[in-house]
Every structure is written in structure tokens, then in C-alpha cells.
Short mmCIF file of C-alpha atoms and ligand atoms in Angstrom, two decimals:
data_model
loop_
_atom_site.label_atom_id
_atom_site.label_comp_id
_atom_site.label_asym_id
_atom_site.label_seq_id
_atom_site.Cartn_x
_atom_site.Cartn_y
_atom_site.Cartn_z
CA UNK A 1 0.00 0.00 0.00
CA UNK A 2 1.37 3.57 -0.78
CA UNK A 3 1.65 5.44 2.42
CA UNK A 4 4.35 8.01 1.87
CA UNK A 5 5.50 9.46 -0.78
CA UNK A 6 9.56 9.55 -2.12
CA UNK A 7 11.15 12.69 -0.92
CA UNK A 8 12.35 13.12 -4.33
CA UNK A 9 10.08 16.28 -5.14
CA UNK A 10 11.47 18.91 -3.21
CA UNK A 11 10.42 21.87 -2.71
CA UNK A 12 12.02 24.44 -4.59
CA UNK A 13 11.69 25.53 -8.52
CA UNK A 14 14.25 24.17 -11.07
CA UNK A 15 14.58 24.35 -14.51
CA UNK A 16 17.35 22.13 -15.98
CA UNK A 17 16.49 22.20 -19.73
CA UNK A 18 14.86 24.91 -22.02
CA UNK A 19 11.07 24.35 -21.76
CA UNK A 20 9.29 22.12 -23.25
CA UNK A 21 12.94 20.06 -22.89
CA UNK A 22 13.58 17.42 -25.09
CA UNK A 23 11.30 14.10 -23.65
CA UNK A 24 7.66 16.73 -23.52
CA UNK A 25 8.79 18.00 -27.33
CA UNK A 26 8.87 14.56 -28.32
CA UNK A 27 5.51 13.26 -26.74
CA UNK A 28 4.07 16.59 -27.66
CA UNK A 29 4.79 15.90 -31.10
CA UNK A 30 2.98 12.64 -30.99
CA UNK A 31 0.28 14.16 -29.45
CA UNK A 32 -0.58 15.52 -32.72
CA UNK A 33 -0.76 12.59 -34.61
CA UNK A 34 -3.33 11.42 -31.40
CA UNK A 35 -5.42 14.14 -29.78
CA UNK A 36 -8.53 15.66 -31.43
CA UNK A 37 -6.61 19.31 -32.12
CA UNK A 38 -9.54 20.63 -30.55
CA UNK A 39 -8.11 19.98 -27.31
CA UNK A 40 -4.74 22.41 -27.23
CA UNK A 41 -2.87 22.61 -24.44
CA UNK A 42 -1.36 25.99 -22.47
CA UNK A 43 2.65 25.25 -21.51
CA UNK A 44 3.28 21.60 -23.09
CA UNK A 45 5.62 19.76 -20.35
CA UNK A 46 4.81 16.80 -19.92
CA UNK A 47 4.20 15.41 -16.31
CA UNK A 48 5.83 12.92 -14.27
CA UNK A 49 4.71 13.56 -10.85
CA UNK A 50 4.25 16.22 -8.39
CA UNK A 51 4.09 16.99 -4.42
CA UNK A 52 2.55 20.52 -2.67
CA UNK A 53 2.91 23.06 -5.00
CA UNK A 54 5.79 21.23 -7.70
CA UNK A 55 5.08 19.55 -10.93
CA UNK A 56 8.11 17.61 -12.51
CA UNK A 57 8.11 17.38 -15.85
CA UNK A 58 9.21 13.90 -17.75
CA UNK A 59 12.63 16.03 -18.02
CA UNK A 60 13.51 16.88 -14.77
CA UNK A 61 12.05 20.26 -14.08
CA UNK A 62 10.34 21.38 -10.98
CA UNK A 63 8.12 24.13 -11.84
CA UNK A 64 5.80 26.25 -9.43
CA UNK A 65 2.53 25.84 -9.54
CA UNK A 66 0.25 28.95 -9.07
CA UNK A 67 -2.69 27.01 -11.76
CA UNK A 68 -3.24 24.17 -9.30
CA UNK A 69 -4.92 22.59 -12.52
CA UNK A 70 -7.24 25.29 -13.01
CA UNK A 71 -8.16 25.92 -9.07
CA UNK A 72 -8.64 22.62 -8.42
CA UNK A 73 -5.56 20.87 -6.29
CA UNK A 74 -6.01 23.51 -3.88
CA UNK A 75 -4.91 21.22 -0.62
CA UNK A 76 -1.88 20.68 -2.97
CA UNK A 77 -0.44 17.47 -4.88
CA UNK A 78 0.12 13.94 -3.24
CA UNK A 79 -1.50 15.08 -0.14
CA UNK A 80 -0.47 11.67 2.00
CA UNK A 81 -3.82 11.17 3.80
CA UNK A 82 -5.66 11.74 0.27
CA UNK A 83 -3.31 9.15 -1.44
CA UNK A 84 -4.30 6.62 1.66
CA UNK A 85 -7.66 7.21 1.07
CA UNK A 86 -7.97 6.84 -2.72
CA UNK A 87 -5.54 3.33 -2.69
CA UNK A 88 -7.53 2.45 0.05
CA UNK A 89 -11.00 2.80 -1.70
CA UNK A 90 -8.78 1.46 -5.02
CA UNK A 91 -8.02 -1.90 -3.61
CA UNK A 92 -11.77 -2.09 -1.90
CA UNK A 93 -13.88 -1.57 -4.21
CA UNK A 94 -13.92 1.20 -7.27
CA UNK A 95 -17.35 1.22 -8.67
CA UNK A 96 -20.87 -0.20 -7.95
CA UNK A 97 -23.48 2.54 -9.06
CA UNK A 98 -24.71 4.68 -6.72
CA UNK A 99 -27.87 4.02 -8.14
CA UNK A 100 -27.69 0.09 -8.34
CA UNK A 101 -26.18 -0.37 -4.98
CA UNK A 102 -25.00 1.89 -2.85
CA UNK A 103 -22.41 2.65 -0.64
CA UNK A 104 -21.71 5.23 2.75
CA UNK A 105 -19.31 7.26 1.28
CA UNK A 106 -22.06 9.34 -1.05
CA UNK A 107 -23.92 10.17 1.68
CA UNK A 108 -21.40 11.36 4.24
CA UNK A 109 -20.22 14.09 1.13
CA UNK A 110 -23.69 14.70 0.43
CA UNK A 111 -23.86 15.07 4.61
CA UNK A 112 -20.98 17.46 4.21
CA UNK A 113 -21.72 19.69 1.30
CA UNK A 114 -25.04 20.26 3.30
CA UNK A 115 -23.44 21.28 6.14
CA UNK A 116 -20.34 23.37 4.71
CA UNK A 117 -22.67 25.16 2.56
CA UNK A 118 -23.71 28.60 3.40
CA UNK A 119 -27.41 28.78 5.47
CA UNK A 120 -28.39 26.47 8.58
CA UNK A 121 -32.24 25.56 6.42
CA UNK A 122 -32.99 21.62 5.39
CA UNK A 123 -30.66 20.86 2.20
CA UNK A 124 -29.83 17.65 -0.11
CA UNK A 125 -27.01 16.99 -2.03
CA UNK A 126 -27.11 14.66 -5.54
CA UNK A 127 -23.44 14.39 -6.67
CA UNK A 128 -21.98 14.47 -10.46
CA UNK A 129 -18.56 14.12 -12.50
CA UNK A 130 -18.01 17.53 -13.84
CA UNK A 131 -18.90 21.00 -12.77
CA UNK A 132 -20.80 21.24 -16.41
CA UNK A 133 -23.10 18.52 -15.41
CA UNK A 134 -23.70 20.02 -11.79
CA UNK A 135 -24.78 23.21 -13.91
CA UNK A 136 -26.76 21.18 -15.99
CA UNK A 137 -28.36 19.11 -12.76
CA UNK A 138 -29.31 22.53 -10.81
CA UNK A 139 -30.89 24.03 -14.13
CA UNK A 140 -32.68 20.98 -14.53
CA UNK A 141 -34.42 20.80 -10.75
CA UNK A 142 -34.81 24.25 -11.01
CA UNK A 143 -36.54 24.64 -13.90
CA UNK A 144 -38.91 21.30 -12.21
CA UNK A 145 -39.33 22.59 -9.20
CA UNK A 146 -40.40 26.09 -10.64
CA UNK A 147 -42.31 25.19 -13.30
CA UNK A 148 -40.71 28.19 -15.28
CA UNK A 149 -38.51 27.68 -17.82
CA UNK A 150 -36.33 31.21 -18.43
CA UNK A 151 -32.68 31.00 -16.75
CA UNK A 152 -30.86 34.24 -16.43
CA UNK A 153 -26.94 34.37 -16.18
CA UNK A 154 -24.62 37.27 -16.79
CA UNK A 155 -22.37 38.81 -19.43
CA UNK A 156 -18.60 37.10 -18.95
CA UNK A 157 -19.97 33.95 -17.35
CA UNK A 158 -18.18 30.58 -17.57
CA UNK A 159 -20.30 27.24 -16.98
CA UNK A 160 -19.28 24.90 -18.91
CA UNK A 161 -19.03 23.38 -22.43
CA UNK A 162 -21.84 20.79 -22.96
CA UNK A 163 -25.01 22.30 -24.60
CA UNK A 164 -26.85 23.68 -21.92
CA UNK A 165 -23.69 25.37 -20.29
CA UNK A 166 -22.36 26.69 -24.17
CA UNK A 167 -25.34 28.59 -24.00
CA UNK A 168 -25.17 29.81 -20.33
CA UNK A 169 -21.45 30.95 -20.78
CA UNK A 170 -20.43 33.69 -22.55
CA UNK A 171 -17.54 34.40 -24.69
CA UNK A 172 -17.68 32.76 -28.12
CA UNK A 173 -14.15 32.04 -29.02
CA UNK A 174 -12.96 29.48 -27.49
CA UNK A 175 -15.74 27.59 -26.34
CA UNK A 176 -19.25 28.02 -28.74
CA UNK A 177 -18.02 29.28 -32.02
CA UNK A 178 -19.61 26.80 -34.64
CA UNK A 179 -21.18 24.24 -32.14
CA UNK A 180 -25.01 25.43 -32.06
CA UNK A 181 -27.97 25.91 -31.85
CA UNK A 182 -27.65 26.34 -28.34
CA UNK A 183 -30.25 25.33 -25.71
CA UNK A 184 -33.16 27.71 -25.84
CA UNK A 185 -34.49 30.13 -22.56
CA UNK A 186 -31.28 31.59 -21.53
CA UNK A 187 -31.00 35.69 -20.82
CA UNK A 188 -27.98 37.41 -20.48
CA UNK A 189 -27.97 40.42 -18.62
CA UNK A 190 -24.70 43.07 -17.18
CA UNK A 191 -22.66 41.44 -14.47
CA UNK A 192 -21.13 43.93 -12.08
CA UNK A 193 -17.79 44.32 -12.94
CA UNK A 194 -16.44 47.88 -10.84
CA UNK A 195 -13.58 48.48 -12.37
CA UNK A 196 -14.92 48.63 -16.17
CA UNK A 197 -18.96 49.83 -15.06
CA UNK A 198 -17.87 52.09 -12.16
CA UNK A 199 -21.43 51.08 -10.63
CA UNK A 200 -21.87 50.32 -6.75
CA UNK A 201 -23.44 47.22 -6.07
CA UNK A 202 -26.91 48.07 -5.76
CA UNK A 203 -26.76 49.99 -8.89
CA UNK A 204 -25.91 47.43 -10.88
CA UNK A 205 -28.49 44.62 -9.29
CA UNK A 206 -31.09 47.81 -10.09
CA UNK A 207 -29.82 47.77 -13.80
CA UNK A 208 -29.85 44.11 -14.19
CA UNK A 209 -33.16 43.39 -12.52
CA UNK A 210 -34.61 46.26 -14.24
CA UNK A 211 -33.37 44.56 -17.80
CA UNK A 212 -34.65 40.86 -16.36
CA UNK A 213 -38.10 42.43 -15.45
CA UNK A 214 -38.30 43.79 -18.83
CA UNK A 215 -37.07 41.45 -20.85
CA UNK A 216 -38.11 38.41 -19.80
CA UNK A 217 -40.78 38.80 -16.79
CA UNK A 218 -39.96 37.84 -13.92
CA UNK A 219 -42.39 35.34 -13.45
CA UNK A 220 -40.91 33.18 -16.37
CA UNK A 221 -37.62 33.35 -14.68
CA UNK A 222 -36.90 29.25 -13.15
CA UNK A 223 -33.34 30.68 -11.81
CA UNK A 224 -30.40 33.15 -11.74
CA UNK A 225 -27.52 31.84 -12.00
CA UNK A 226 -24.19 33.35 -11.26
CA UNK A 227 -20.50 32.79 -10.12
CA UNK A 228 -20.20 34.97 -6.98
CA UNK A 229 -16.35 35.94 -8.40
CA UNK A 230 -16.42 35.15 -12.05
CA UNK A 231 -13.39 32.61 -12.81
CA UNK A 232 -13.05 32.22 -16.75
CA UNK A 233 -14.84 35.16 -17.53
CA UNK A 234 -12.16 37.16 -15.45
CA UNK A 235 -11.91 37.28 -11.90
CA UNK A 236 -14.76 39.85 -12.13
CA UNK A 237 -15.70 40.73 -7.81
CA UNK A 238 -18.50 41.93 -8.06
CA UNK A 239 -19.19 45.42 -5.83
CA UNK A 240 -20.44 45.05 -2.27
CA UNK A 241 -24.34 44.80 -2.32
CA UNK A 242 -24.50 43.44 -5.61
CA UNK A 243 -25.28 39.77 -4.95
CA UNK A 244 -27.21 40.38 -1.44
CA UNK A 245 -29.22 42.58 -3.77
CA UNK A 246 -29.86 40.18 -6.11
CA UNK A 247 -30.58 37.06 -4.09
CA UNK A 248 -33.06 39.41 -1.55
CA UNK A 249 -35.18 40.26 -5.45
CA UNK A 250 -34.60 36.68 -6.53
CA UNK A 251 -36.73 35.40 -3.32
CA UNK A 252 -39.33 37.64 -3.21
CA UNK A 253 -40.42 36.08 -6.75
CA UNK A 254 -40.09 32.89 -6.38
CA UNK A 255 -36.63 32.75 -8.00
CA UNK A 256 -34.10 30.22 -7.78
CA UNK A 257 -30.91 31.77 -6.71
CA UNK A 258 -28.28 29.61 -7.35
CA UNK A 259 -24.58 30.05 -7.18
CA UNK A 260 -22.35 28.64 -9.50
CA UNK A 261 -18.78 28.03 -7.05
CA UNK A 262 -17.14 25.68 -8.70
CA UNK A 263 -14.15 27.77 -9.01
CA UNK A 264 -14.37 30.43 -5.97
CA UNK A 265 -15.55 27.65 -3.69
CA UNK A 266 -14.08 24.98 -1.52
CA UNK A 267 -11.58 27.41 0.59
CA UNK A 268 -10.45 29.02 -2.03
CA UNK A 269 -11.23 32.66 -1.17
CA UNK A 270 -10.52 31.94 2.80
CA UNK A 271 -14.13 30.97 3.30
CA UNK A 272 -15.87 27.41 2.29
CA UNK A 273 -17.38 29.84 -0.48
CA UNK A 274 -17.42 33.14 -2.10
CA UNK A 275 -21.11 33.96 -1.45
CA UNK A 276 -20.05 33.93 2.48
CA UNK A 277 -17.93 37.12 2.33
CA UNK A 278 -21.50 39.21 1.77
CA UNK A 279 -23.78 36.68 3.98
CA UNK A 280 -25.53 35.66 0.73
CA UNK A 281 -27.49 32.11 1.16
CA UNK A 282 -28.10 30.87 -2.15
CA UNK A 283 -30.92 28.93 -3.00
CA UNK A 284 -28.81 25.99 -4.58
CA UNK A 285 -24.89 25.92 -4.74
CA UNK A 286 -22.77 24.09 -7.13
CA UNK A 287 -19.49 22.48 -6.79
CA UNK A 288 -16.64 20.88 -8.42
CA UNK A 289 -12.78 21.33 -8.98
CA UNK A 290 -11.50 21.59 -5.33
CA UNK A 291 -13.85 19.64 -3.60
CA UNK A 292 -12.20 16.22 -3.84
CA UNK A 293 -8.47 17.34 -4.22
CA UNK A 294 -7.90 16.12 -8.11
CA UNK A 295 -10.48 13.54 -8.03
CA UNK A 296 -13.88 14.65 -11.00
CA UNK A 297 -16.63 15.02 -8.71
CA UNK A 298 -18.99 17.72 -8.44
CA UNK A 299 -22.58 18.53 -6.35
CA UNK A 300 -25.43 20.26 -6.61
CA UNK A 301 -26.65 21.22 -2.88
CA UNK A 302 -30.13 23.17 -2.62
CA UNK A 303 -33.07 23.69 -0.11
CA UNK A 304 -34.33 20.32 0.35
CA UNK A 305 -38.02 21.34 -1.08
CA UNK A 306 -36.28 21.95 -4.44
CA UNK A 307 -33.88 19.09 -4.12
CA UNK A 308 -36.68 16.47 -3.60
CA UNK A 309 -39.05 18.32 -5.91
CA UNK A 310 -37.83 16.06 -8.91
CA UNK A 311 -39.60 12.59 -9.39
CA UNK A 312 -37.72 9.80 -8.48
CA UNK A 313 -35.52 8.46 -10.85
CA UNK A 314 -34.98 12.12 -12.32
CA UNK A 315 -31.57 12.50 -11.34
CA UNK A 316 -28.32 10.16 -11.60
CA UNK A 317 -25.59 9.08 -14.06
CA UNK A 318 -23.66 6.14 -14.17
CA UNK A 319 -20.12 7.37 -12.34
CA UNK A 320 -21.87 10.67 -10.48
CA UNK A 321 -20.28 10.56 -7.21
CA UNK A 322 -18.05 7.57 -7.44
CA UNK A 323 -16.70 5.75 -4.04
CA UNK A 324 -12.82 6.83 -5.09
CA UNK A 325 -13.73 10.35 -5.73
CA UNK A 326 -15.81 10.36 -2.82
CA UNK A 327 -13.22 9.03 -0.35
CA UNK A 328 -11.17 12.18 -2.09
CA UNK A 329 -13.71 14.91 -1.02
CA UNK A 330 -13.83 13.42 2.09
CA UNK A 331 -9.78 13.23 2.29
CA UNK A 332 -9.74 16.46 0.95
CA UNK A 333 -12.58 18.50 3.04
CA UNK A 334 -10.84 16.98 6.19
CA UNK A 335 -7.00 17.80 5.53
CA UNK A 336 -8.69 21.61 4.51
CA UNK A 337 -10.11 21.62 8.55
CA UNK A 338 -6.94 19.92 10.02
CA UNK A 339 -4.38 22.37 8.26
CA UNK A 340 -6.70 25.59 8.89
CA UNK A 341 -6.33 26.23 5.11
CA UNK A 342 -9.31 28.51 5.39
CA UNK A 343 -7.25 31.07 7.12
CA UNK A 344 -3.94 30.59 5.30
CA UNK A 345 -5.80 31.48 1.87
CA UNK A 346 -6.58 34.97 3.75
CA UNK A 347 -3.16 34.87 4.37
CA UNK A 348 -1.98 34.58 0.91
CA UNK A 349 -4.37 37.36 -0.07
CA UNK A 350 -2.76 39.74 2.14
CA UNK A 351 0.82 38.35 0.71
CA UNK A 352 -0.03 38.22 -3.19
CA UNK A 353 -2.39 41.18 -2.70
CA UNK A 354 0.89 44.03 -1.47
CA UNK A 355 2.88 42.35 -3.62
CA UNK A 356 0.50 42.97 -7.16
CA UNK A 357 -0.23 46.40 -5.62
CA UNK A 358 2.88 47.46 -5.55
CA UNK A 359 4.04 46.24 -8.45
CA UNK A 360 0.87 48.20 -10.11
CA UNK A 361 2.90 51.41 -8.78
CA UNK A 362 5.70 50.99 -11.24
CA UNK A 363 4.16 49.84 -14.21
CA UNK A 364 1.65 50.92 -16.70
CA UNK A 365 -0.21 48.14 -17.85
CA UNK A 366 -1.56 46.70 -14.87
CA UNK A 367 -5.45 48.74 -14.50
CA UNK A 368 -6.47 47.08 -11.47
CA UNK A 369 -5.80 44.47 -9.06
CA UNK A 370 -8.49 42.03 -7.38
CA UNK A 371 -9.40 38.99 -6.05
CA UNK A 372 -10.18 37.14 -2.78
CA UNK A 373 -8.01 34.90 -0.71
CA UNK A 374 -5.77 32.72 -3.39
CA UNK A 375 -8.01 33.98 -6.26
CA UNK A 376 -5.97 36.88 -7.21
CA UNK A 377 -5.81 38.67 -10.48
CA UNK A 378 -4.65 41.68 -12.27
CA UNK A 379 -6.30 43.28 -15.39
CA UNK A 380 -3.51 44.36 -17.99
CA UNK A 381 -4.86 47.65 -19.89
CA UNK A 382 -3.26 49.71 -22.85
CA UNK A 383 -0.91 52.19 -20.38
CA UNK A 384 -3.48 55.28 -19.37
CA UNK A 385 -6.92 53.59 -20.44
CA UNK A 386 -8.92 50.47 -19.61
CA UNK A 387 -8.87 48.90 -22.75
CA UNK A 388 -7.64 45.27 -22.76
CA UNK A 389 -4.20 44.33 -23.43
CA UNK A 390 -4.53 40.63 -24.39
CA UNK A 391 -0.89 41.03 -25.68
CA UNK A 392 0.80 41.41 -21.99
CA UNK A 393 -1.34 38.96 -20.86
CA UNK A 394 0.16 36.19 -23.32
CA UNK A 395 4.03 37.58 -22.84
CA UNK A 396 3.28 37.25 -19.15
CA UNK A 397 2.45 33.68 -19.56
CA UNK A 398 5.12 32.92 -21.77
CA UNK A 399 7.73 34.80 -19.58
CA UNK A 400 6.28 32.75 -16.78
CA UNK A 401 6.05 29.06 -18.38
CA UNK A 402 9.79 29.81 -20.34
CA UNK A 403 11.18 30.16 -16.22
CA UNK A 404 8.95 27.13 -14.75
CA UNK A 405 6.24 29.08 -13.38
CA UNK A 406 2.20 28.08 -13.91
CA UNK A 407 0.24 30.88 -14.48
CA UNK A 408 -2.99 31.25 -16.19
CA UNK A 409 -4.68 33.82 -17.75
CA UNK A 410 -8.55 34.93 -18.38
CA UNK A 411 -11.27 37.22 -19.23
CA UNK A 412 -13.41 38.16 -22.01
CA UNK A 413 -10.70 39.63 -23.77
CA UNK A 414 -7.95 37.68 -22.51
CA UNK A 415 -6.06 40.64 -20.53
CA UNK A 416 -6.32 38.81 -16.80
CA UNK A 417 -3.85 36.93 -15.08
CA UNK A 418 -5.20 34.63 -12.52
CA UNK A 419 -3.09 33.11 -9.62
CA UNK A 420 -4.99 30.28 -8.15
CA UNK A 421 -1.66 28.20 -5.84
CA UNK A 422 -2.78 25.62 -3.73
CA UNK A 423 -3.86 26.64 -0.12
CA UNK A 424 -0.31 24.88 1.26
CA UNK A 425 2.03 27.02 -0.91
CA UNK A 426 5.01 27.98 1.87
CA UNK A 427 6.04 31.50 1.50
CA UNK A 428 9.52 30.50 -0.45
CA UNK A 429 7.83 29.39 -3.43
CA UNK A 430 5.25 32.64 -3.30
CA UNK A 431 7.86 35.02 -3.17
CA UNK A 432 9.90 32.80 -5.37
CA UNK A 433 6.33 32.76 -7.86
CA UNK A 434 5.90 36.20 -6.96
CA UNK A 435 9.41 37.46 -8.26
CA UNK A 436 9.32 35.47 -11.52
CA UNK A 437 5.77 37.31 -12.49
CA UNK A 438 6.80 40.45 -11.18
CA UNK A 439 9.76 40.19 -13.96
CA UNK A 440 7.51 38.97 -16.73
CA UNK A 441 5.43 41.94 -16.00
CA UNK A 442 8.33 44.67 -16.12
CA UNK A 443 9.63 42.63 -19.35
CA UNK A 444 5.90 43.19 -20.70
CA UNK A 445 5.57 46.89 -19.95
N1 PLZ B 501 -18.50 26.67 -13.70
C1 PLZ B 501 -17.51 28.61 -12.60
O1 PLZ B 501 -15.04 27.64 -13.63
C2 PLZ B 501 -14.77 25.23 -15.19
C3 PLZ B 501 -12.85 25.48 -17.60
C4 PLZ B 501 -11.66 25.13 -18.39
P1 PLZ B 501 -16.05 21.45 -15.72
N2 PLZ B 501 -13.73 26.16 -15.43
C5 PLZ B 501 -12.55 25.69 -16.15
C6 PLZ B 501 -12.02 24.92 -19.84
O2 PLZ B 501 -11.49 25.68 -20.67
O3 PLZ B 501 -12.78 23.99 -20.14
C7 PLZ B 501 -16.09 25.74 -14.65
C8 PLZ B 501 -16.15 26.93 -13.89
C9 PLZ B 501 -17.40 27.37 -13.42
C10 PLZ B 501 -18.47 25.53 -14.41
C11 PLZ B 501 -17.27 25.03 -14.91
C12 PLZ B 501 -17.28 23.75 -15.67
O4 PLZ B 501 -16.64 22.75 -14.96
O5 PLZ B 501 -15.65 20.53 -14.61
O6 PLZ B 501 -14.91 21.92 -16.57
O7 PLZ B 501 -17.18 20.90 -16.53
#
């Protein structure tokens, strides 16, 4: 049985070849002659293993990770106790059906998500593989326990790529362009984004429930759906009041409020979830990426009137909530609690936050900086205005992958950089991330 892992990791950053070296080139170049080309790939090394916040590539490199696989490893690689738990569910049993016979694993997450997840009312969980599906899922009981079919969602949202969710995201390019018609009854109305609207919060949750009531009628509307920080779309925060504003208009018409945290959630912005910062208590929440520490498994938790409102039978899938995944969330939810990563995702606010900021003092192109706990960001601008400069944002990237450092960016137009580290990051390999971007951003200037 695996119970430790080889101390041959380390813990510092080292690049020993040009990247891509030599071995990811050559399987990269395969790769070609095997993927779909649909599915392209950001910084091509080629993984071997990884432990805490290092990835080593099938060369020898140790690069930083501030992607954590798109905010997802946030209690960090080969976390021991998660390892145990996955070989241990590996060698007892690794599939059954949750819906052909089940097993106690399923309901203690289910037990969990209810209880982590913001408001003390009656709640039920059904769990899924992706954070598409769990869109898909909380659309679907919504729309059944409403009886109305409109959903509303906002302008940069991200939720996915399968039908439904192509239509409930956003931006075209990448993810839509040429793969309609899209699923019908979805209204997009103005997110509030401060920086580029210059609204306060209740302003904008006037403007976009004005454009919902006259649009579509409010009584049509099943739910609103929104990501309390907007990941893909660009680490949009919303201004104070917004979303208590919205969810206090959503429930006095019979709205379904729900809130999409699959990437602010699980700890990531030093609370279980983003809506918590502003009290909000959405109607339905739903999860993925960090909730089972690597492992595809994703919930839908809602007020248990909603939850059960579907018929029986109406809600499943063959792998949703899987025994090894669900040992992971389990593995995972309980290393978050024993480590106090909570509080040391504040903590890495209040590190990567003075650092950005100060680097924002010497250059041009940075317009704002924002984010919450380790969901930081900066907005790159043409120097002196706020239009979008998608061209720092790639050189950034570049300057960061070419000197072993993960970083991602986002936004409508491209022009965000997102640092999402895991939650056990040490403060070396921050400042070590820190200085590497803070170079790539003079070099882009
Ligand atoms: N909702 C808020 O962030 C996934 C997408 C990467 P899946 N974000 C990463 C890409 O280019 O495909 C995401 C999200 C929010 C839903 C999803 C969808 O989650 O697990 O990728 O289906």
C-alpha cells in the first residue's frame, strides 16, 4: 500500500532544460498525430509527478505551480492522507453505481456539502462528474421545481461546455463558435464588474433586474444563476451589495438563486465559499474542482423542497459521485479543517495582494488588481486607459512558463492573469512565484 510518498520532489523551482525540454517535445509531437486538435494545451511539459505546490516534468524540471490545474488541487499534490484514502477505496472496491447499490461514502459528502454550505435551512445533495453537469443538474431541478422555464446568467460567465452550459457561458471564441444551436431560454444580462462599469453594487443589481423584469418577466424566470467571483470570464468581484441585492429580489419572486462556485468555492477565497464574504445564502450551490483534491466530482446542494421536488428516478448518471472520488472529497474536506487552510488562503491574499499592488505602482499596464483569498488577479490595460491588453497577458504567460512558473490567464478579452496556488504554498515558493511574475510583467511593460 502507498503510504508516503519519495522525498524526491522537493520543494524548490528548477529548470534544468529549455522548456518544453527534449522528452515533452517529443511526446508533444505525438500528441498531434493522437489528440482531437480541438483539445490544445497551455505550456506543453509533460508530467511525471508532483508533491505541494511542484510539478516535474518527464525532463527533470520542478516548476511552481500557481494554476493548481485550473483551481482545483487547492490542498496541494500527493497530499499523504488523500493518497491513503484513494488506494484504500482502489483496492476495496472502485465502482458499484450509486444508483444500483450503494455505498456510505455518497452520503457522508452529500452530509458534508449540506453542512459546509452557506445557510443552517434543510438541504440535499445529488453528486456528479463535472462541474458542467452540476450546472446542468441545478438548471434541470430548477426549472422542475419552478415550473418556469427562463434561466438568467450574466455577461462574462463561464459554466461549462456541454449544450446547456455553451449557451449559459459567454464568450464565443474558445468555447461556442460553430457548435449550435444552443439550448433555448437563456437571458444574459450586465454582471457587475467595478472596475470597467464604475457602478456600486446596488446599482448594478437595479440595472440588471430592471433589464430581467423587462425582458423576460420575472415570473418566467426558473433561476439566476451566477459565479459569486467570475473565474473564466475574469476574476470579475463583483461590488459590495451586488449579490445580497440580487438574491433578496430573486426570493421575493419565487426565483431560484443559485450560485455557480465551482471555481471560488471549496476554501479558495478563505471561506468554504465566495457567497459567504456578503452573507448571501443561495438557494442551490454548485461544486466541483477543489472539492475532492484532483479527483472529477462535483454537487449540486439546494433547499431540500427543491432538491426532492424532482420525481424519483430524475436525477443520476452512471459514475456521479463515485466511491474513489468520494473518499477524495472526504480526504480532501478533512485535511482543509486539520491544516486551517481557510485562514492561510486569507493569508496569501494579504501576501499576493501588497505584492500585485505594488508592483501596479511601477508599471503601466496593470489597470487594477483584485481577487479574494488565493483567487488573485490583475487586469492588464493599454498604459493610461482600460482597454484590454490581451498582448501582456500572453508575454506574461510565456515569460512565466519559459522560467517554470504556472500561471494562467482569463477574461473576455484575454487581458487577466489569474493566480490560483494551492492553499499549502510555503512562502519560499510565493515570493519565489511572486518574483518570476513580477519580472515577466516589467519585461511586458
Ligand atoms: N462553472 C464557474 O469555472 C470550469 C474550464 C476550463 P467542468 N472552469 C474551467 C475549460 O477551458 O474547459 C467551470 C467553472 C465554473 C463551471 C465550470 C465547468 O466545470 O468541470 O470543466 O465541466
Amino acid at each position: 500500500m502507498v503510504t508516503s510518498i519519495e522525498p524526491t520532489v522537493g520543494t524548490e523551482r528548477k529548470v534544468v532544460t529549455a522548456l518544453p525540454g527534449p522528452k515533452s517535445q517529443e511526446i508533444h509531437a505525438r500528441r498531434k498525430g493522437a489528440v482531437s486538435a480541438g483539445v490544445t494545451v497551455g505550456f506543453p511539459v509533460y508530467i511525471d509527478r508532483a508533491q505541494g505546490a511542484i510539478i516535474v516534468d518527464v525532463d527533470g524540471n520542478h516548476i511552481l505551480d500557481m494554476g493548481s490545474g485550473i483551481a482545483v488541487t487547492t490542498i496541494g499534490h500527493a497530499v499523504p492522507e488523500l493518497i491513503q484514502a484513494v488506494s484504500e477505496q482502489v483496492a476495496q472496491f472502485t465502482h458499484t453505481c450509486f444508483m444500483v447499490t450503494p455505498y456510505e461514502s455518497y452520503v457522508q459528502v452529500c452530509e458534508e456539502l449540506n453542512a459546509l454550505t452557506p445557510g443552517t435551512h434543510e438541504k440535499r445533495t445529488a453528486l456528479f462528474n463535472s462541474g458542467a453537469e452540476a450546472v446542468e443538474n441545478a438548471v434541470k431541478i430548477a426549472r422542475h421545481a419552478t415550473g418556469r422555464e427562463a434561466i438568467v446568467v450574466f455577461e462574462h460567465a463561464y459554466h461549462g461546455r456541454t449544450n446547456l452550459t455553451m449557451a449559459l457561458t459567454s464568450k464565443n471564441m474558445p468555447y461556442k463558435d460553430g457548435f449550435g444551436p444552443f439550448a433555448p431560454e437563456v437571458y444574459r444580462v450586465p454582471m457587475s464588474y467595478p472596475f470597467q462599469d464604475g457602478r456600486s453594487g446596488a446599482e448594478a443589481a437595479a440595472h440588471a433586474i430592471k433589464q430581467i423584469e423587462s425582458q423576460v418577466g420575472a415570473k418566467n424566470v426558473a433561476a439566476v444563476l451566477i459565479e459569486p467571483i467570475q473565474g473564466e470570464g475574469g476574476f470579475v468581484v463583483p461590488a459590495e451589495g451586488f449579490l445580497p441585492a440580487l438574491s433578496k429580489w430573486t426570493s421575493e419572486q419565487g426565483i431560484v438563486f443559485i450560485a455557480d462556485e465551482i471555481q471560488s468555492g471549496f476554501g479558495r477565497t478563505g471561506k468554504w465559499f465566495a457567497v459567504d464574504h456578503e452573507g448571501v445564502v443561495p438557494d442551490m450551490v454548485t461544486t466541483a474542482k477543489g472539492l475532492a483534491g484532483g479527483m472529477p466530482l462535483a454537487g449540486v446542494t439546494g433547499r431540500a423542497e427543491l432538491m426532492n421536488a424532482v420525481h424519483e428516478g430524475g436525477l443520476g448518471g452512471t459514475y456521479g459521485g463515485n466511491p474513489v472520488t468520494a473518499v477524495a472529497a472526504l480526504a480532501s474536506i478533512n485535511f482543509m479543517r486539520d491544516r486551517n487552510l481557510l485562514a492561510r488562503a486569507a493569508e496569501l491574499e494579504t501576501i499576493i495582494g501588497s505584492n500585485l499592488r505594488s508592483l501596479a505602482q511601477d508599471v503601466t499596464i496593470i489597470g487594477e488588481v483584485r481577487g479574494r483569498g488565493a483567487m488573485m488577479a490583475m487586469e492588464l490595460v493599454e498604459p493610461g486607459t482600460k482597454n484590454p491588453n490581451a498582448a501582456a497577458a500572453k508575454a506574461i504567460v510565456k515569460y512565466c512558463n519559459d522560467h517554470g512558473v504556472i500561471a494562467l490567464a482569463c477574461g473576455t478579452y484575454g487581458n487577466v492573469i489569474r493566480l490560483l496556488p494551492p492553499l499549502v504554498i510555503t512562502d519560499a515558493q510565493l515570493a519565489d512565484g511572486l518574483a518570476v511574475l513580477g519580472e515577466a510583467v516589467r519585461a511586458a511593460n
